[in-house]
Amino acid sequence: MMNGSRSSTGSPGSGGSLLEVRDLSVRFGARGRSGEVAAVRGVSFGIAPGEILGLIGESGSGKTTVARAVMGLVRSATGSVRFEGREMLGLSERALRKVRRRLHLVFQDPYDSLHPGMRVHEIVEEAMKIHGVGDRAGREAAVSAALKEVGLTPISHFTERYPHQLSGGQRQRVAVARAMVLDPALVLADEPTSMLDPSLRSGILQILKRHRDTHGTGYLFITHDLALARHLCDRVAVMFGGRLVELGPTEAVVANPLHPYTKMLLQAVEELAPPSPSGADYLTSDQAQESYATIASGLQEVAPGHYVASHEMNQPILDRPTTEKEE
Amino acid sequence: MSTLLEVRGLNTVYRTTEGQIRAVDGVDLSVGRGEILGVVGESGSGKTTLVTSLMRLIKPPGRILKGGEMLLDGEDLFRLPRSEMPARRGRDLALIPQSAMHALNPVIPVDKQVAEAITAHGKAGRKAALRTARERLVEVGIPPERHSAYPHELSGGMRQRCVIAMAIVNEPKLVIADEPVSGLDVVVQARILRLISDLKESRSLSMILVSHDLPTVTRICDRIAVMYAGRIIETGEARAVFEKPLHPYTKVLVEAIPQVRGPKQDLRSIPGDPPNLHRLPPGCNFEPRCPAAFADCKTVDPSLEEVESGRQVACLLYHDDERE
């Protein structure tokens, strides 16, 4: 209903001098043929330097595709992704490689993302070699500093090890060190803690936060966990069915969710939380996910910086107790 | 509530190139009829070995040490000949495994798979079994039009429902669920836990529910046992354990998980790594990572002791007599 807001000033894409994503769409499959999937539809948001933006959504919501498109890894992406003022979509592989020095990914699974045949110091050093950064001594110093920053100390205890000799938490620390070593302006972290045990998870989050505070790095933090986002992110963007349905300061979204899908997510999180004395109770209604699938993509600003996609406020609740949608 | 399951002195060891490790170390536990016992622990705590031991599915180089007991309805399943176990699995005690995708056969429609679980015990003919299977699928929330779907055609949540249907189809005395909701989206997690909670009410299901996420299982469990390095280090009424954790490790498990409501607190984390079972410290296993450790913790290995009614904890902080 407010399609125009995306291109006007004060749109969700503005304020992101580090990263500005406008009207990003990604389609997979043969164009126009059956089986074509619109994985991302008209997504706009921005990230300021030193800001942590949480991209929230469930499996299949398109959040990982957004991150891949920002990295320039999705050829079929349309719209605009400006990183430090430079358009990323349509860049040649060579030009992308240069840009990627300033932007790094941390993957979900530390068991898959580290080369099993490389030692820790080689893994962390590799990106510097690729980008021709520093001499041997300089690189060694940078590796040591990065390992120290992620708490893999004493460093000598870890540098010569292979990934299989490390625990899951230690592996993810290596992956974070690898992302930090080139001092990127933006880190894209795709559920970096979801495979870790709770007692180790918060350690990784603290490292990311401290790195942001000391280096002013911006983060796109992808997660399905609103509670986690609440503890880490300055703002959150909620995705559903390839669209952004709500975007705003984290506390505002959590305290006052506006879109029915955000409300449903929060209800689920509250249902999973242990009973509080005040007693947040079981979900009383099953909101059918399908009912939001056709909403328009325009975001409307309802409070300063708090945007919500247009939707029917009093949508009928479909009576389907088993509404997990087929993937 | 009468006792359904009583496990005493369970020890499971694995032989490795570095020597023998004790993955489950002298575990005692009990489950009452119609009760859900939550077993909570992180990687390496021994919870999956515990589950596998209770199902008697431990294979070499692992083995269950002699001397332990597993009384289900008064009968010691550890004394049964191994050849008797396949008939008992599914009927006496059923497993809901960790990964529903891997637990289901990819080339058989789900209703047929659930029916197979019935015919495998020779309890019914094929037609009757299929009818019962479909009734159970409806009961767990799979609409009839999805019954003949193949596993890959279903969402993660639906697959999990199918595995639950398979577990309850022979009306076992005890269901053991190993991380039934990990890896699922939060909305689906909430629904699956609600389904388990509903089944507990409607069928007075008795269950052991294994999880790494203490806050999430608090609501549906009656009691919780926390495992660390193969041992139960704290046990008590679920809500009491969550609201007033005693063991320093249990405190970390409670405070490490972010909550969406209430004051925004710094998340707890603990230094160090999960315990290495090859090199356990001489004193308390948690001592190297424990924020509350004192001198005695390095030398005294605390046993699990009752500190208040229904609450046991293995920590010197609460053991007056072991303290110097």
XYZ file of C-alpha atoms in Angstrom:
651
model
C 0.000 0.000 0.000
C 2.945 2.302 0.451
C 5.097 1.150 -2.393
C 6.491 4.600 -2.889
C 8.119 4.693 0.496
C 10.956 2.516 -0.645
C 12.468 5.133 -2.881
C 11.593 8.207 -0.840
C 13.793 9.655 1.869
C 13.362 8.028 5.222
C 12.953 4.665 3.562
C 14.267 1.556 5.260
C 17.218 1.521 2.874
C 18.509 4.903 3.900
C 20.830 5.603 6.772
C 22.932 2.719 5.588
C 26.045 4.451 4.404
C 27.915 1.169 4.709
C 25.444 -1.089 2.960
C 22.344 -0.086 1.065
C 20.098 -2.758 -0.325
C 17.265 -1.544 -2.558
C 14.494 -3.566 -4.045
C 16.583 -6.725 -4.044
C 14.891 -9.645 -5.782
C 16.199 -13.097 -6.516
C 14.556 -15.711 -8.674
C 15.731 -19.268 -9.005
C 14.868 -21.625 -11.819
C 14.015 -21.030 -15.454
C 12.383 -17.663 -15.976
C 8.675 -17.828 -16.576
C 8.589 -21.604 -16.383
C 6.806 -23.530 -13.716
C 9.169 -24.225 -10.860
C 10.524 -20.715 -10.864
C 10.860 -19.547 -7.281
C 10.987 -15.953 -6.141
C 13.282 -16.430 -3.148
C 13.667 -12.738 -2.380
C 11.141 -10.114 -3.402
C 11.786 -6.406 -3.254
C 13.855 -6.294 -0.083
C 15.306 -2.943 1.041
C 17.379 -2.147 4.100
C 20.582 -0.422 5.089
C 23.399 -0.910 7.559
C 25.415 1.929 9.055
C 29.073 1.519 9.986
C 29.331 -0.186 13.364
C 25.715 -1.270 13.314
C 24.458 -4.803 13.921
C 21.359 -5.515 11.876
C 19.570 -8.766 12.605
C 17.911 -10.467 9.660
C 15.256 -12.670 11.213
C 13.326 -15.403 9.504
C 12.589 -19.094 9.378
C 13.903 -21.724 6.989
C 12.933 -20.782 3.485
C 12.257 -17.131 4.290
C 15.072 -16.032 1.987
C 17.446 -14.643 4.607
C 20.468 -16.646 3.496
C 19.784 -15.752 -0.137
C 19.863 -12.076 0.833
C 23.313 -12.569 2.396
C 24.552 -14.441 -0.651
C 23.254 -11.703 -2.933
C 25.035 -9.073 -0.839
C 28.260 -11.046 -1.291
C 27.686 -11.007 -5.044
C 27.240 -14.758 -5.090
C 23.819 -14.783 -6.745
C 23.885 -14.087 -10.452
C 20.140 -13.760 -10.828
C 19.808 -10.955 -8.267
C 18.110 -7.754 -9.421
C 17.738 -4.392 -7.731
C 20.657 -2.698 -6.090
C 23.221 -3.595 -3.450
C 25.559 -0.721 -2.696
C 28.468 -1.505 -0.432
C 30.568 1.507 0.575
C 28.939 3.396 -2.262
C 29.749 0.809 -4.886
C 27.186 -1.234 -6.773
C 27.802 -4.941 -6.142
C 25.286 -6.480 -8.535
C 26.745 -7.101 -11.956
C 30.359 -6.684 -10.875
C 32.884 -8.909 -12.571
C 34.409 -11.725 -10.543
C 37.671 -9.817 -10.490
C 36.141 -6.636 -9.174
C 34.121 -8.628 -6.630
C 37.260 -10.235 -5.318
C 38.658 -6.823 -4.464
C 35.478 -5.790 -2.694
C 35.393 -8.997 -0.702
C 38.437 -7.890 1.168
C 36.128 -5.456 2.933
C 33.317 -7.899 3.537
C 33.408 -11.339 5.023
C 31.105 -14.268 5.734
C 30.900 -16.421 8.836
C 29.008 -19.617 8.123
C 26.607 -21.564 10.272
C 28.456 -24.837 10.443
C 32.036 -24.699 11.731
C 32.422 -28.371 10.832
C 31.903 -27.669 7.146
C 33.438 -24.252 6.724
C 37.057 -24.976 7.675
C 39.385 -26.838 5.341
C 40.172 -30.140 7.072
C 43.677 -30.297 5.612
C 44.809 -26.856 6.748
C 46.227 -25.866 10.095
C 44.613 -23.101 12.127
C 47.225 -20.491 11.249
C 46.975 -21.347 7.540
C 43.185 -21.025 7.641
C 43.332 -17.606 9.263
C 46.188 -16.417 7.071
C 44.760 -17.578 3.753
C 42.599 -14.532 3.030
C 45.571 -12.211 3.589
C 47.606 -14.235 1.122
C 44.832 -14.120 -1.451
C 44.613 -10.364 -1.133
C 48.375 -9.942 -1.029
C 48.327 -8.281 2.362
C 51.560 -7.749 4.282
C 54.757 -9.743 4.341
C 55.211 -13.032 6.130
C 56.028 -11.488 9.492
C 53.179 -9.000 9.227
C 50.737 -11.769 8.425
C 51.924 -13.861 11.320
C 51.416 -10.945 13.663
C 47.915 -10.398 12.274
C 47.057 -14.074 12.734
C 48.254 -13.948 16.331
C 46.255 -10.810 17.011
C 43.114 -12.339 15.504
C 43.456 -15.571 17.465
C 43.964 -13.582 20.615
C 40.897 -11.502 19.884
C 38.706 -14.597 19.624
C 40.169 -16.039 22.797
C 42.143 -18.936 21.341
C 44.950 -18.580 23.840
C 47.657 -19.559 24.425
C 48.036 -19.059 20.694
C 50.871 -21.563 20.330
C 48.464 -24.185 21.610
C 46.220 -23.724 18.576
C 48.157 -22.471 15.543
C 49.473 -25.871 14.452
C 46.247 -27.774 14.991
C 43.880 -29.103 12.376
C 40.127 -28.454 12.583
C 39.351 -32.019 13.661
C 41.456 -31.448 16.758
C 39.211 -28.595 17.851
C 35.818 -28.522 19.531
C 32.846 -26.926 17.765
C 33.221 -23.731 19.777
C 36.918 -23.496 18.993
C 36.267 -24.081 15.301
C 33.746 -21.283 15.190
C 36.291 -19.028 16.886
C 38.738 -19.863 14.107
C 36.065 -18.982 11.540
C 35.487 -15.657 13.295
C 39.238 -14.961 13.459
C 39.443 -15.652 9.743
C 36.662 -13.141 9.117
C 38.291 -10.493 11.297
C 41.869 -10.746 10.132
C 41.436 -8.436 7.145
C 39.561 -5.924 9.278
C 36.465 -5.937 7.065
C 33.936 -3.126 7.109
C 31.020 -5.556 7.048
C 30.662 -9.097 8.337
C 27.783 -11.274 7.218
C 27.178 -13.898 9.882
C 24.740 -16.651 8.937
C 23.446 -18.291 12.136
C 27.012 -18.501 13.452
C 25.994 -19.819 16.865
C 23.060 -22.088 16.111
C 25.187 -25.234 16.105
C 26.996 -24.417 19.326
C 26.152 -25.403 22.865
C 24.492 -22.675 24.922
C 27.460 -22.263 27.257
C 29.731 -21.557 24.278
C 27.262 -19.519 22.224
C 27.380 -16.396 24.328
C 31.176 -16.402 24.166
C 31.042 -16.052 20.376
C 28.400 -13.332 20.614
C 30.560 -11.389 23.040
C 33.495 -11.590 20.624
C 31.387 -10.207 17.784
C 30.050 -7.405 19.938
C 33.480 -6.450 21.235
C 34.871 -6.473 17.712
C 32.105 -4.152 16.593
C 32.813 -1.829 19.528
C 36.564 -1.681 18.946
C 36.702 -1.738 15.140
C 33.389 -0.204 14.131
C 32.574 -3.179 11.942
C 29.021 -3.445 10.621
C 27.227 -6.776 10.909
C 24.411 -8.449 9.087
C 23.481 -11.109 11.615
C 21.176 -13.790 10.299
C 19.184 -15.801 12.803
C 15.809 -17.386 13.385
C 16.012 -16.554 17.073
C 14.421 -13.263 18.041
C 15.564 -13.616 21.637
C 19.149 -13.919 20.501
C 18.750 -10.942 18.164
C 17.417 -8.931 21.053
C 20.679 -9.359 22.897
C 22.931 -8.526 19.992
C 21.275 -6.411 17.326
C 20.676 -2.672 17.126
C 17.903 -3.146 14.603
C 16.079 -6.155 13.251
C 14.540 -6.863 9.861
C 11.974 -9.659 9.781
C 11.621 -11.695 6.610
C 8.770 -13.905 5.573
C 8.246 -15.600 2.235
C 11.070 -13.669 0.606
C 9.799 -10.281 1.744
C 10.678 -7.924 4.511
C 7.606 -7.618 6.693
C 8.952 -5.496 9.523
C 12.042 -3.443 10.256
C 12.898 -1.347 13.255
C 14.960 -0.806 16.379
C 15.181 -4.183 18.132
C 13.501 -3.111 21.354
C 10.646 -1.447 19.461
C 9.986 -4.535 17.366
C 10.162 -6.891 20.330
C 8.073 -4.699 22.597
C 5.587 -3.695 19.950
C 5.521 -6.085 17.008
C 3.196 -4.802 14.305
C 3.103 -7.374 11.566
C 1.086 -10.541 12.276
C 4.034 -12.685 11.290
C 6.355 -10.934 13.735
C 3.694 -11.381 16.383
C 3.478 -15.064 15.628
C 7.256 -15.443 15.863
C 7.286 -13.688 19.207
C 4.435 -15.812 20.482
C 6.379 -18.927 19.563
C 9.479 -17.654 21.341
C 7.410 -16.851 24.410
C 5.779 -20.243 24.304
C 9.198 -21.857 24.319
C 10.289 -19.733 27.243
C 9.721 -21.220 30.675
C 6.576 -20.110 32.441
C 7.031 -16.755 34.085
C 4.994 -15.805 37.138
C 2.887 -13.587 34.913
C 2.370 -16.618 32.684
C 2.761 -16.017 28.999
C 0.537 -18.831 27.847
C 0.458 -21.227 24.996
C -0.330 -19.901 21.571
C -4.066 -19.545 21.444
C -4.321 -19.326 17.702
C -2.475 -20.858 14.849
C -1.958 -18.132 12.356
C -1.849 -19.751 8.991
C 1.344 -18.712 7.331
C -0.239 -18.771 3.905
C -2.425 -15.827 4.743
C 0.585 -13.523 4.671
C 2.037 -14.831 1.482
C 0.299 -12.327 -0.707
C 1.009 -9.130 1.142
C 2.339 -6.168 -0.744
C 6.017 -5.460 -0.424
C 5.803 -1.787 0.490
C 6.908 -0.861 3.977
C 5.157 1.827 5.905
C 6.873 3.860 8.595
C 4.657 3.754 11.676
C 7.113 5.138 14.230
C 10.529 6.675 13.713
C 12.599 3.959 12.066
C 9.938 1.282 12.634
C 8.553 -0.042 9.357
C 5.918 -2.649 8.699
C 4.634 -4.240 5.524
C 1.022 -3.551 4.720
C -1.292 -6.304 5.848
C -4.881 -6.808 6.833
C -5.050 -6.247 10.557
C -8.079 -8.474 11.021
C -7.210 -11.307 8.787
C -9.349 -14.368 9.367
C -7.448 -17.052 11.184
C -7.517 -20.154 9.089
C -8.511 -23.209 11.020
C -5.621 -25.516 10.370
C -3.943 -26.955 13.406
C -1.000 -28.254 11.409
C 0.295 -25.320 9.519
C 3.929 -26.085 8.972
C 4.146 -25.166 5.365
C 5.801 -27.486 2.982
C 9.231 -26.289 2.163
C 2.609 -41.349 40.902
C 4.034 -44.850 40.756
C 7.458 -45.500 39.332
C 7.617 -46.854 35.803
C 11.344 -46.837 35.153
C 14.126 -47.181 37.660
C 17.719 -47.090 36.422
C 20.485 -47.812 38.903
C 24.239 -47.745 38.467
C 24.337 -47.387 34.693
C 27.895 -47.261 33.335
C 28.670 -47.196 29.638
C 32.248 -47.215 28.413
C 33.930 -46.869 25.039
C 37.286 -48.360 24.175
C 39.394 -45.860 22.239
C 42.974 -45.672 21.053
C 43.724 -43.415 24.007
C 42.210 -45.793 26.510
C 38.776 -46.442 27.910
C 36.379 -43.602 28.592
C 33.280 -43.704 30.707
C 30.625 -41.809 28.709
C 27.886 -42.624 31.217
C 29.263 -42.755 34.729
C 27.108 -44.285 37.432
C 23.778 -42.806 36.438
C 20.655 -43.393 38.544
C 17.330 -42.089 37.367
C 13.640 -42.794 37.582
C 10.541 -41.921 35.590
C 7.060 -42.045 37.053
C 3.978 -43.091 35.129
C 2.696 -40.182 33.070
C 5.805 -38.183 33.850
C 8.247 -36.404 31.537
C 11.828 -36.430 32.749
C 14.055 -33.934 30.955
C 17.702 -34.921 30.594
C 19.668 -31.783 29.816
C 23.297 -31.482 28.830
C 25.645 -30.192 26.173
C 27.815 -31.977 23.636
C 29.866 -34.655 25.285
C 27.751 -34.799 28.423
C 26.764 -38.379 27.645
C 23.085 -37.817 27.042
C 22.980 -39.579 23.682
C 25.024 -42.487 25.090
C 22.497 -42.641 27.921
C 19.622 -42.863 25.441
C 21.412 -45.479 23.365
C 22.176 -47.481 26.512
C 18.548 -47.440 27.638
C 17.520 -48.724 24.219
C 20.330 -51.298 24.518
C 21.659 -50.189 21.173
C 25.251 -49.646 22.315
C 27.621 -51.339 19.910
C 31.353 -52.099 20.213
C 33.700 -50.419 20.940
C 31.110 -49.325 23.474
C 29.539 -51.507 26.124
C 27.334 -51.298 29.180
C 29.189 -52.453 32.285
C 27.670 -55.270 34.308
C 26.043 -54.449 37.594
C 23.614 -51.782 36.389
C 19.860 -52.247 36.462
C 17.085 -50.929 34.276
C 13.760 -51.833 35.815
C 10.811 -51.129 33.559
C 7.620 -52.063 35.356
C 9.761 -54.115 37.703
C 11.473 -56.101 34.949
C 15.214 -55.653 34.471
C 15.691 -55.108 30.745
C 19.469 -55.322 31.094
C 19.060 -58.985 32.070
C 17.065 -59.920 28.994
C 18.929 -61.775 26.270
C 19.966 -59.449 23.482
C 17.795 -61.420 21.033
C 14.718 -60.437 23.036
C 15.320 -56.698 22.616
C 14.003 -56.131 19.072
C 10.603 -57.348 20.237
C 10.735 -54.957 23.196
C 11.846 -51.889 21.265
C 8.824 -50.049 19.979
C 6.512 -52.022 22.251
C 7.982 -51.522 25.726
C 10.087 -48.504 24.998
C 10.173 -46.415 21.840
C 12.732 -43.945 20.561
C 12.117 -40.614 18.868
C 15.525 -40.121 17.279
C 17.394 -36.871 16.792
C 17.003 -36.446 13.055
C 13.574 -37.223 11.656
C 14.882 -36.983 8.115
C 17.386 -39.747 8.708
C 14.976 -41.832 10.742
C 12.480 -42.129 7.920
C 12.906 -44.315 4.874
C 13.018 -41.958 1.877
C 11.331 -44.367 -0.560
C 8.288 -45.436 1.472
C 5.188 -43.270 2.020
C 4.888 -42.223 5.655
C 1.630 -44.061 6.413
C 3.171 -47.327 5.242
C 6.219 -46.708 7.416
C 4.108 -46.139 10.484
C 2.098 -49.268 9.623
C 5.331 -51.223 9.319
C 6.108 -50.376 12.914
C 2.895 -52.226 13.838
C 3.237 -55.252 11.573
C 6.858 -55.680 12.662
C 5.489 -56.762 16.028
C 2.946 -59.054 14.373
C 0.166 -57.250 16.146
C -2.112 -56.746 13.164
C -2.563 -57.526 9.503
C -1.472 -55.054 6.871
C -4.865 -53.476 6.307
C -5.638 -53.030 9.974
C -2.136 -51.717 10.609
C -2.483 -49.113 7.866
C -5.789 -48.009 9.336
C -4.257 -47.639 12.786
C -1.238 -45.851 11.323
C -3.459 -43.268 9.663
C -5.381 -42.726 12.880
C -2.123 -42.007 14.698
C -0.995 -39.645 11.913
C -4.211 -37.680 12.326
C -3.656 -37.677 16.076
C -0.231 -36.045 15.659
C -1.648 -33.495 13.229
C -0.918 -34.853 9.765
C -4.012 -34.247 7.595
C -5.245 -37.299 5.611
C -4.224 -35.838 2.254
C -0.587 -35.963 3.356
C -0.581 -39.556 4.599
C 0.767 -41.098 1.430
C 3.478 -38.462 1.016
C 7.144 -39.395 0.935
C 9.357 -37.912 3.669
C 11.025 -35.426 1.305
C 7.629 -34.000 0.436
C 7.025 -33.001 4.037
C 8.381 -30.100 6.068
C 10.748 -30.693 8.969
C 7.924 -30.266 11.456
C 5.685 -32.741 9.663
C 8.472 -35.301 9.483
C 8.971 -34.916 13.204
C 5.246 -35.533 13.689
C 5.499 -38.735 11.641
C 8.350 -40.006 13.787
C 6.314 -39.242 16.893
C 3.371 -41.157 15.415
C 5.684 -44.087 14.802
C 6.902 -43.970 18.383
C 3.434 -44.071 19.947
C 1.772 -46.466 17.521
C 2.508 -49.563 19.607
C 1.556 -47.807 22.836
C 4.924 -48.231 24.501
C 5.283 -47.913 28.243
C 8.095 -45.395 27.843
C 9.038 -43.015 25.039
C 12.588 -41.705 24.815
C 12.948 -38.546 22.709
C 16.470 -37.448 21.742
C 16.475 -33.718 20.957
C 13.050 -33.870 19.282
C 12.958 -30.175 18.379
C 16.547 -29.143 17.807
C 17.135 -27.957 14.274
C 13.533 -26.865 13.800
C 12.322 -23.278 13.452
C 11.016 -21.688 16.629
C 7.392 -21.671 15.512
C 7.614 -25.364 14.670
C 9.499 -26.109 17.892
C 6.665 -24.579 19.878
C 4.107 -26.675 18.003
C 5.977 -29.959 18.390
C 6.462 -29.383 22.109
C 2.779 -28.577 22.390
C 1.977 -31.819 20.579
C 4.135 -33.781 23.022
C 2.470 -32.002 25.905
C -0.995 -32.825 24.483
C -0.063 -36.467 23.968
C 1.185 -36.626 27.527
C -2.263 -35.487 28.706
C -4.360 -37.606 26.345
C -2.306 -40.802 26.580
C -0.603 -40.247 29.944
C 2.653 -40.713 28.140
C 5.765 -41.458 30.173
C 8.825 -39.963 28.617
C 12.497 -39.162 28.822
C 13.147 -36.000 26.838
C 16.754 -35.242 26.029
C 17.745 -31.673 25.176
C 20.600 -29.193 25.329
C 18.219 -26.310 25.973
C 17.087 -26.194 29.588
C 14.734 -23.190 29.443
C 12.859 -24.581 26.441
C 12.071 -27.962 27.983
C 11.282 -26.610 31.448
C 7.659 -26.028 30.558
C 6.818 -29.523 29.409
C 8.986 -31.518 31.801
C 7.942 -32.553 35.301
C 11.487 -33.136 36.486
C 14.882 -32.315 35.037
C 18.223 -34.081 35.366
C 21.311 -32.134 34.270
C 24.254 -34.112 32.898
C 27.910 -33.148 32.727
C 30.803 -35.418 31.754
C 28.652 -38.538 31.946
C 27.093 -37.868 35.326
C 23.906 -36.377 36.624
C 25.014 -33.307 38.536
C 21.652 -31.875 39.497
C 18.103 -33.102 39.494
C 14.823 -31.788 40.767
C 11.370 -30.533 39.913
C 11.646 -28.813 36.500
C 10.456 -25.375 37.446
C 12.450 -25.325 40.653
C 15.625 -26.245 38.771
C 15.018 -23.468 36.266
C 14.047 -20.822 38.791
C 16.663 -21.696 41.366
C 19.502 -23.624 39.776
C 21.988 -24.755 42.410
C 24.907 -26.264 40.544
C 27.099 -23.568 38.927
C 26.884 -25.431 35.619
C 23.080 -25.510 35.740
C 23.169 -21.756 36.379
C 25.156 -21.281 33.190
C 22.676 -23.407 31.229
C 19.836 -21.217 32.464
C 21.558 -17.871 32.030
C 23.247 -18.568 28.700
C 19.976 -18.668 26.812
C 18.641 -15.269 25.826
C 15.060 -14.431 26.667
C 12.807 -12.194 24.657
C 11.038 -10.713 27.680
C 12.223 -9.274 30.928
C 15.301 -7.209 31.582
C 18.054 -7.551 29.023
C 20.865 -9.259 30.858
C 24.351 -10.066 29.752
C 24.450 -13.623 28.561
C 26.513 -15.952 30.661
C 29.256 -17.900 29.090
C 31.889 -20.015 30.707
C 35.535 -20.244 29.807
C 37.132 -23.453 28.705
C 35.944 -26.356 26.662
C 33.572 -29.250 27.076
C 35.114 -31.913 29.292
C 37.636 -34.284 27.766
C 36.674 -37.701 29.081
C 40.221 -38.942 28.615
C 41.574 -36.380 31.024
C 39.043 -35.665 33.702
C 40.334 -33.674 36.654
C 40.896 -35.501 39.959
C 38.277 -33.485 41.834
C 34.987 -32.179 40.479
C 34.669 -32.594 36.703
C 33.394 -29.036 36.317
C 36.081 -27.452 38.507
C 38.329 -26.227 35.626
C 35.469 -24.123 34.225
C 33.601 -23.346 37.415
C 33.248 -19.695 38.456
C 32.497 -20.727 42.054
C 35.258 -23.283 42.559
C 37.304 -23.266 45.744
C 40.352 -25.228 46.878
C 38.581 -28.473 47.853
C 36.978 -28.751 44.419
C 40.373 -29.689 42.988
C 40.626 -32.782 45.157
C 37.146 -33.845 46.243
C 34.842 -35.443 43.677
C 31.342 -34.538 44.866
C 28.602 -37.157 44.811
C 24.969 -36.480 43.999
C 23.262 -35.749 47.302
C 19.836 -34.625 48.343
C 20.000 -31.038 49.548
C 16.304 -30.413 49.881
C 13.213 -32.494 49.271
C 13.285 -33.822 45.721
C 16.423 -31.886 44.846
C 19.814 -33.464 44.455
C 23.032 -31.748 43.514
C 26.647 -32.849 43.121
C 28.512 -29.765 44.286
C 30.605 -29.091 47.360
C 28.955 -25.689 47.765
C 25.929 -27.534 49.083
C 27.590 -30.440 50.853
C 28.299 -29.324 54.390
C 29.870 -32.561 55.531
C 32.317 -32.803 52.632
C 33.474 -29.277 53.193
C 36.518 -28.915 55.394
